[in-house]
Coordinates of C-alpha atoms in Angstrom, one line a residue:
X1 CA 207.7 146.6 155.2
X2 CA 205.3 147.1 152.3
X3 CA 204.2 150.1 150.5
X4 CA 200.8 150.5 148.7
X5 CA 202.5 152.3 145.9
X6 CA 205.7 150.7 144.1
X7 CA 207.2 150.6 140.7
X8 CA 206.6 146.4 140.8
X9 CA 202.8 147.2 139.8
X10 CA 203.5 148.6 137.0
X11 CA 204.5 145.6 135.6
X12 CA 201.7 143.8 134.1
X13 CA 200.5 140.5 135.8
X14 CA 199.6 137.4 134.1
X15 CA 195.9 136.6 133.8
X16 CA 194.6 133.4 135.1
X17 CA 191.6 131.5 133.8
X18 CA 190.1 128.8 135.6
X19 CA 190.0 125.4 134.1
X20 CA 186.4 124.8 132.4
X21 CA 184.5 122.5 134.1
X22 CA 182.7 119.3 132.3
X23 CA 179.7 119.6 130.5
X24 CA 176.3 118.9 133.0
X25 CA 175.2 115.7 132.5
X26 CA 171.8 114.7 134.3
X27 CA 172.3 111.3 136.6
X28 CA 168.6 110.4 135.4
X29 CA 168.1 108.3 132.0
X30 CA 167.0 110.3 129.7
X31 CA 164.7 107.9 128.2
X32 CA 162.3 108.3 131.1
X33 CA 159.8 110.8 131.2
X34 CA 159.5 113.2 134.1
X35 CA 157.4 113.4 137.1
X36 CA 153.4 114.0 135.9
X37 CA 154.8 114.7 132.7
X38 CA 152.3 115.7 130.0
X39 CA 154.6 115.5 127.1
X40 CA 153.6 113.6 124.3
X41 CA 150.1 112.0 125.5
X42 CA 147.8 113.7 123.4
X43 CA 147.2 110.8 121.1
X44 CA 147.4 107.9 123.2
X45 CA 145.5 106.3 125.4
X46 CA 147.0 106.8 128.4
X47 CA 145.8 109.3 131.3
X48 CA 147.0 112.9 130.8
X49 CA 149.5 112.4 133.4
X50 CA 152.5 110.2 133.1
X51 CA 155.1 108.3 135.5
X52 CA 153.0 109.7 138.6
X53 CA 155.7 107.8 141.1
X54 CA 158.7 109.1 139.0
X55 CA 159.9 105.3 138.3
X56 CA 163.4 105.0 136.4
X57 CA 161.8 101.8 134.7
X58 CA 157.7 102.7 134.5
X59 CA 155.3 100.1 132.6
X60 CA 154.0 100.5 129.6
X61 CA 151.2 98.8 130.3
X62 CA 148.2 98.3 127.3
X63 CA 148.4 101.6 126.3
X64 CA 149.6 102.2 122.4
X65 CA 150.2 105.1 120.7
X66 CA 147.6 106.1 118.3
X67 CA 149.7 107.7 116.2
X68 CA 152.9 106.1 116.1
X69 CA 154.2 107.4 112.8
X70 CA 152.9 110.9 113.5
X71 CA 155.8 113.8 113.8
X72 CA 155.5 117.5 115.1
X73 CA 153.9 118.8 111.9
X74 CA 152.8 117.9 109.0
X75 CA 156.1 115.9 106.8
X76 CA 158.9 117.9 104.3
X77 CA 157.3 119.1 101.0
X78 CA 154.0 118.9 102.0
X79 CA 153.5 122.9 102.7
X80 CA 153.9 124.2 99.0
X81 CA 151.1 125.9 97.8
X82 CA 148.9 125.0 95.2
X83 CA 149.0 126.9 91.9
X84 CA 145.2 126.2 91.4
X85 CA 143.4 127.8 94.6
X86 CA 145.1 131.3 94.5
X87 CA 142.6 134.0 95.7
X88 CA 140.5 135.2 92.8
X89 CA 138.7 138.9 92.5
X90 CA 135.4 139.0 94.1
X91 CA 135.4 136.0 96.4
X92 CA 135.9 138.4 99.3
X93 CA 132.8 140.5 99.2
X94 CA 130.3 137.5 98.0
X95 CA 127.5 138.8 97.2
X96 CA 123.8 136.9 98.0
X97 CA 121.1 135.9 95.0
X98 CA 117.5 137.7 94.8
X99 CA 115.1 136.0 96.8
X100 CA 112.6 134.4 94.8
X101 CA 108.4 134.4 95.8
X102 CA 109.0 137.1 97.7
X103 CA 106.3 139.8 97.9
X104 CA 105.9 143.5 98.8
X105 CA 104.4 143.9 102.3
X106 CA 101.3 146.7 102.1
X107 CA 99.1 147.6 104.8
X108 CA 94.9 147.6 104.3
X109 CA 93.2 150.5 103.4
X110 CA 91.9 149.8 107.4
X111 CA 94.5 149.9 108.9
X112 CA 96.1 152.9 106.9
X113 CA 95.5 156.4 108.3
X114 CA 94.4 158.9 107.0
X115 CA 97.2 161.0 104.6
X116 CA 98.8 164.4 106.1
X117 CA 97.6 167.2 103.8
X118 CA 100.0 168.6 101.5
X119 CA 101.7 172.1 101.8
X120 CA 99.3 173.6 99.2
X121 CA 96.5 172.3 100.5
X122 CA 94.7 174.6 103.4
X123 CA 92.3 173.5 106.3
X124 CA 88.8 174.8 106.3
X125 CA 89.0 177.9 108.7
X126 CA 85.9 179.6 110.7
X127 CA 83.2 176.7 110.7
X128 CA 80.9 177.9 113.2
X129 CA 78.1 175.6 114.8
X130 CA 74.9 176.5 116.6
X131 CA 74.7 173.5 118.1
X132 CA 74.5 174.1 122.3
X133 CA 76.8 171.2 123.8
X134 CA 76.2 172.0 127.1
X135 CA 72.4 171.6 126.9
X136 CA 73.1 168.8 124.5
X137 CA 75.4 166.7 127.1
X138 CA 72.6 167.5 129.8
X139 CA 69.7 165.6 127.7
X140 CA 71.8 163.1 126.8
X141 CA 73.0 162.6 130.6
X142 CA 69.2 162.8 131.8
X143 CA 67.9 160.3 128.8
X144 CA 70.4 158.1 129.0
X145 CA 70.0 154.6 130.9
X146 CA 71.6 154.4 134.5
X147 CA 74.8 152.1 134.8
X148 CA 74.6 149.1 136.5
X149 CA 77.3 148.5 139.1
X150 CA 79.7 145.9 138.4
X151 CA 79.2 142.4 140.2
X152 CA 82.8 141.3 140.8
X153 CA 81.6 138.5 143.2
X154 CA 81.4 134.9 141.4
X155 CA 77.9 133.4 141.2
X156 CA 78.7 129.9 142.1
X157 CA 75.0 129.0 141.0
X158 CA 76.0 129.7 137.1
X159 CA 78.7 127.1 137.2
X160 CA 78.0 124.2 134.7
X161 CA 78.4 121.2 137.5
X162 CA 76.4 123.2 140.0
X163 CA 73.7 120.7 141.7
X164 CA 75.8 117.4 140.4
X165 CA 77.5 115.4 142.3
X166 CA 81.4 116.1 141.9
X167 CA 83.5 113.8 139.8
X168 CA 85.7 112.3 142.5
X169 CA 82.7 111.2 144.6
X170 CA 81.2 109.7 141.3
X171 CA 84.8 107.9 141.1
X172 CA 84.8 106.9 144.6
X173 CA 81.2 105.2 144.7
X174 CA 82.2 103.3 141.4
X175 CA 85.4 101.9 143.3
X176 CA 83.4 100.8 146.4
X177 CA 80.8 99.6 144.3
X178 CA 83.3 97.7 142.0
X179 CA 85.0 96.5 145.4
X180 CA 81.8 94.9 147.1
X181 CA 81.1 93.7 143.5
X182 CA 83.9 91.7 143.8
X183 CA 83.7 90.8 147.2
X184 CA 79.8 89.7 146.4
X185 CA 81.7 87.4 143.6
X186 CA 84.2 85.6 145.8
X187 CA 81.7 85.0 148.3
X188 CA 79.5 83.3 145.8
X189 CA 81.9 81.1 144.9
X190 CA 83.2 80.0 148.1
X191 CA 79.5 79.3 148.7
X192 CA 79.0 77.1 145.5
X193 CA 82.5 75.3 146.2
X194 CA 80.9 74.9 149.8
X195 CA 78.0 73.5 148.5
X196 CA 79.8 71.0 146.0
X197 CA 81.4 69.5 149.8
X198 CA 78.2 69.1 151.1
X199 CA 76.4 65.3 151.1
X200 CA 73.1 64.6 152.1
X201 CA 73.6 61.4 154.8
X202 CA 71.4 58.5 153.6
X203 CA 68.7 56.7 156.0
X204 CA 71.2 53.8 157.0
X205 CA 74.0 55.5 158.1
X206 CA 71.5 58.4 160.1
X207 CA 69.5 55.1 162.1
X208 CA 73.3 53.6 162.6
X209 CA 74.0 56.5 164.0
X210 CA 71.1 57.6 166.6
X211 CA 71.4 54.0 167.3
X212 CA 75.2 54.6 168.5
X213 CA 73.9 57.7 170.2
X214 CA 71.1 56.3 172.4
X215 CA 73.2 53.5 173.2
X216 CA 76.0 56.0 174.4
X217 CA 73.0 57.8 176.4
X218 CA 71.9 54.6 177.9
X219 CA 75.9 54.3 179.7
X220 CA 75.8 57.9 180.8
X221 CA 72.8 57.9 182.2
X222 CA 73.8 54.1 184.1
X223 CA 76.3 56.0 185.5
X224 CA 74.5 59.1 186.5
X225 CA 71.9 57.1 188.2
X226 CA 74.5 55.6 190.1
X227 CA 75.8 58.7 191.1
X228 CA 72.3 60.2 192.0
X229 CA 71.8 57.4 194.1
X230 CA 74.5 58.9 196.6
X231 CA 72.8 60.3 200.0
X232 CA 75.5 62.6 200.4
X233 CA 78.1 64.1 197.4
X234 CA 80.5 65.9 199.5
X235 CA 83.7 65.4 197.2
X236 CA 84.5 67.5 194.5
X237 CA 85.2 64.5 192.3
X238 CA 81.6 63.6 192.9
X239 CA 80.5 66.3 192.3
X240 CA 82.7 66.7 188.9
X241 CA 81.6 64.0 187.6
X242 CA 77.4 64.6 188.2
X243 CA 78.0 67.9 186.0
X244 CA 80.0 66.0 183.3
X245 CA 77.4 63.4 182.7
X246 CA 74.6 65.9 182.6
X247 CA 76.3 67.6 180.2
X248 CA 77.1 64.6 177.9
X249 CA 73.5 63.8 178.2
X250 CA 72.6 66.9 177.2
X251 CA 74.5 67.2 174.5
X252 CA 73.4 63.4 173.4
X253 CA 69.9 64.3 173.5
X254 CA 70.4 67.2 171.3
X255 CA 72.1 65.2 168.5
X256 CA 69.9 62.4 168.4
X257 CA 67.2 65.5 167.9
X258 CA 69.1 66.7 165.2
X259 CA 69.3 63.2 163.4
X260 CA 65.6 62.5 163.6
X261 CA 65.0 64.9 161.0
X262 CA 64.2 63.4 158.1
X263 CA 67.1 65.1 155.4
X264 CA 70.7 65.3 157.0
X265 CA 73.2 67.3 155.3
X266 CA 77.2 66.3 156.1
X267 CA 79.9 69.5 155.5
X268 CA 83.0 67.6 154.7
X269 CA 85.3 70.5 154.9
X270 CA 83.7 71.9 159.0
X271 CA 84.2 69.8 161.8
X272 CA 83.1 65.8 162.1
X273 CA 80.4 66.4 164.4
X274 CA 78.9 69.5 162.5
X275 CA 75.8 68.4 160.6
X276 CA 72.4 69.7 160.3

């Protein structure tokens, strides 16, 4: 049986210490910088982020440093002051030169009011005036000229281009005009380079060709005759045919009228039988 209170803890017990542990050492390389780090990127060319994916081995790529040799700061021995730009007496407060071709501004002796009287000087007390003001504003109301009322309307027959034609129907009338001007132009020459294909037919070629014509009448009308000569047409073939000659004979008889004139003109560039 144990008792909470016993001579045995008065005796003092030994202290125990834990063995220290080894010093932290980081499984990552320490060569590699950390994830997004922006340590050290100010002067290159790189992004302002670096190893994004957190790569053990990230590429360098084609960026260089711009400042390879630079440090943090500027190198030992180059911070000692220099004995010849200590701060003189004066060069705090600088003080600025007298402008030059500078002049006093004064007002006009218009433009100046008239000066307050001095203490010593007194106004001119008790002026008294017989004038009647009353019956002097009444004449002057009765004798004066009535006022005109003011016309706030605007007279459109004072304007300067009243009665003229406006300036963008003047413009529009000079386009159409310049438009059938032109159109006039290229009709006149596609009426002189239709004249240059025009040829007037010479007397051998018109007789060979009323010649041609009669002798094609003479055929047609053969075979119309024959078909005339019919008691009874009562086909539709017949009947075609007795409207086709007429019509060729028709048709004959008005070209050979056309070639009796005495001056035929051929258009090369209409259609072969178009002459006149």
């Amino acid at each position: 049986m144990e008792f909470e209170e016993s001579i045995f803890n008065l005796i003092p017990k030994e202290r125990y210490e834990p063995p220290k542990p080894k010093r932290y050492k980081s499984t990552h390389p320490h060569q590699v910088p950390p994830t997004a780090s922006t340590f050290a990127l100010k002067t290159t060319s790189k992004p302002g982020v670096a190893n994004i994916a957190g790569y053990y081995n990230p590429e360098g790529g084609s960026h260089s440093q711009r400042g390879a040799s630079l440090t943090f700061g500027r190198p030992n021995g180059t911070m000692k002051p220099d004995t010849t730009t200590f701060r003189k007496k004066g060069t705090g407060n600088p003080t600025l030169p007298e402008p030059e071709g500078l002049k006093k501004f004064t007002y006009t002796d218009d433009l100046k009011r008239p000066p307050v009287p001095k203490k010593d000087e007194k106004p001119i007390m008790g002026l008294v005036s017989d004038k009647n003001y009353i019956v002097a504003n009444a004449v002057e109301n009765i004798l004066a000229a009535p006022k005109l009322p003011v016309n706030h309307e605007k007279d459109f027959l004072k304007k300067k281009t009243f009665g003229k034609v406006p300036q963008y129907i003047q413009k529009i009338k000079k386009e159409i005009e310049d438009e059938y001007q032109m159109v006039r132009e290229m009709q006149i020459e596609e009426e002189n380079e239709r004249d240059k294909q025009k040829f007037l037919m010479t007397d051998d070629e018109r007789q060979e060709l009323i010649a041609a014509l009669k002798k094609k009448w003479e055929v047609v009308h053969k075979e119309y005759q024959e078909i005339t000569h019919i008691q009874k047409i009562d086909t539709i073939g017949k009947k075609k045919k007795k409207e086709t000659c007429e019509q060729q004979l028709a048709q004959l008889e008005k070209d050979i009228q056309k070639l009796s004139k005495n001056y035929i003109f051929v258009d090369t560039l209409a259609a072969p039988s178009n002459y006149y």
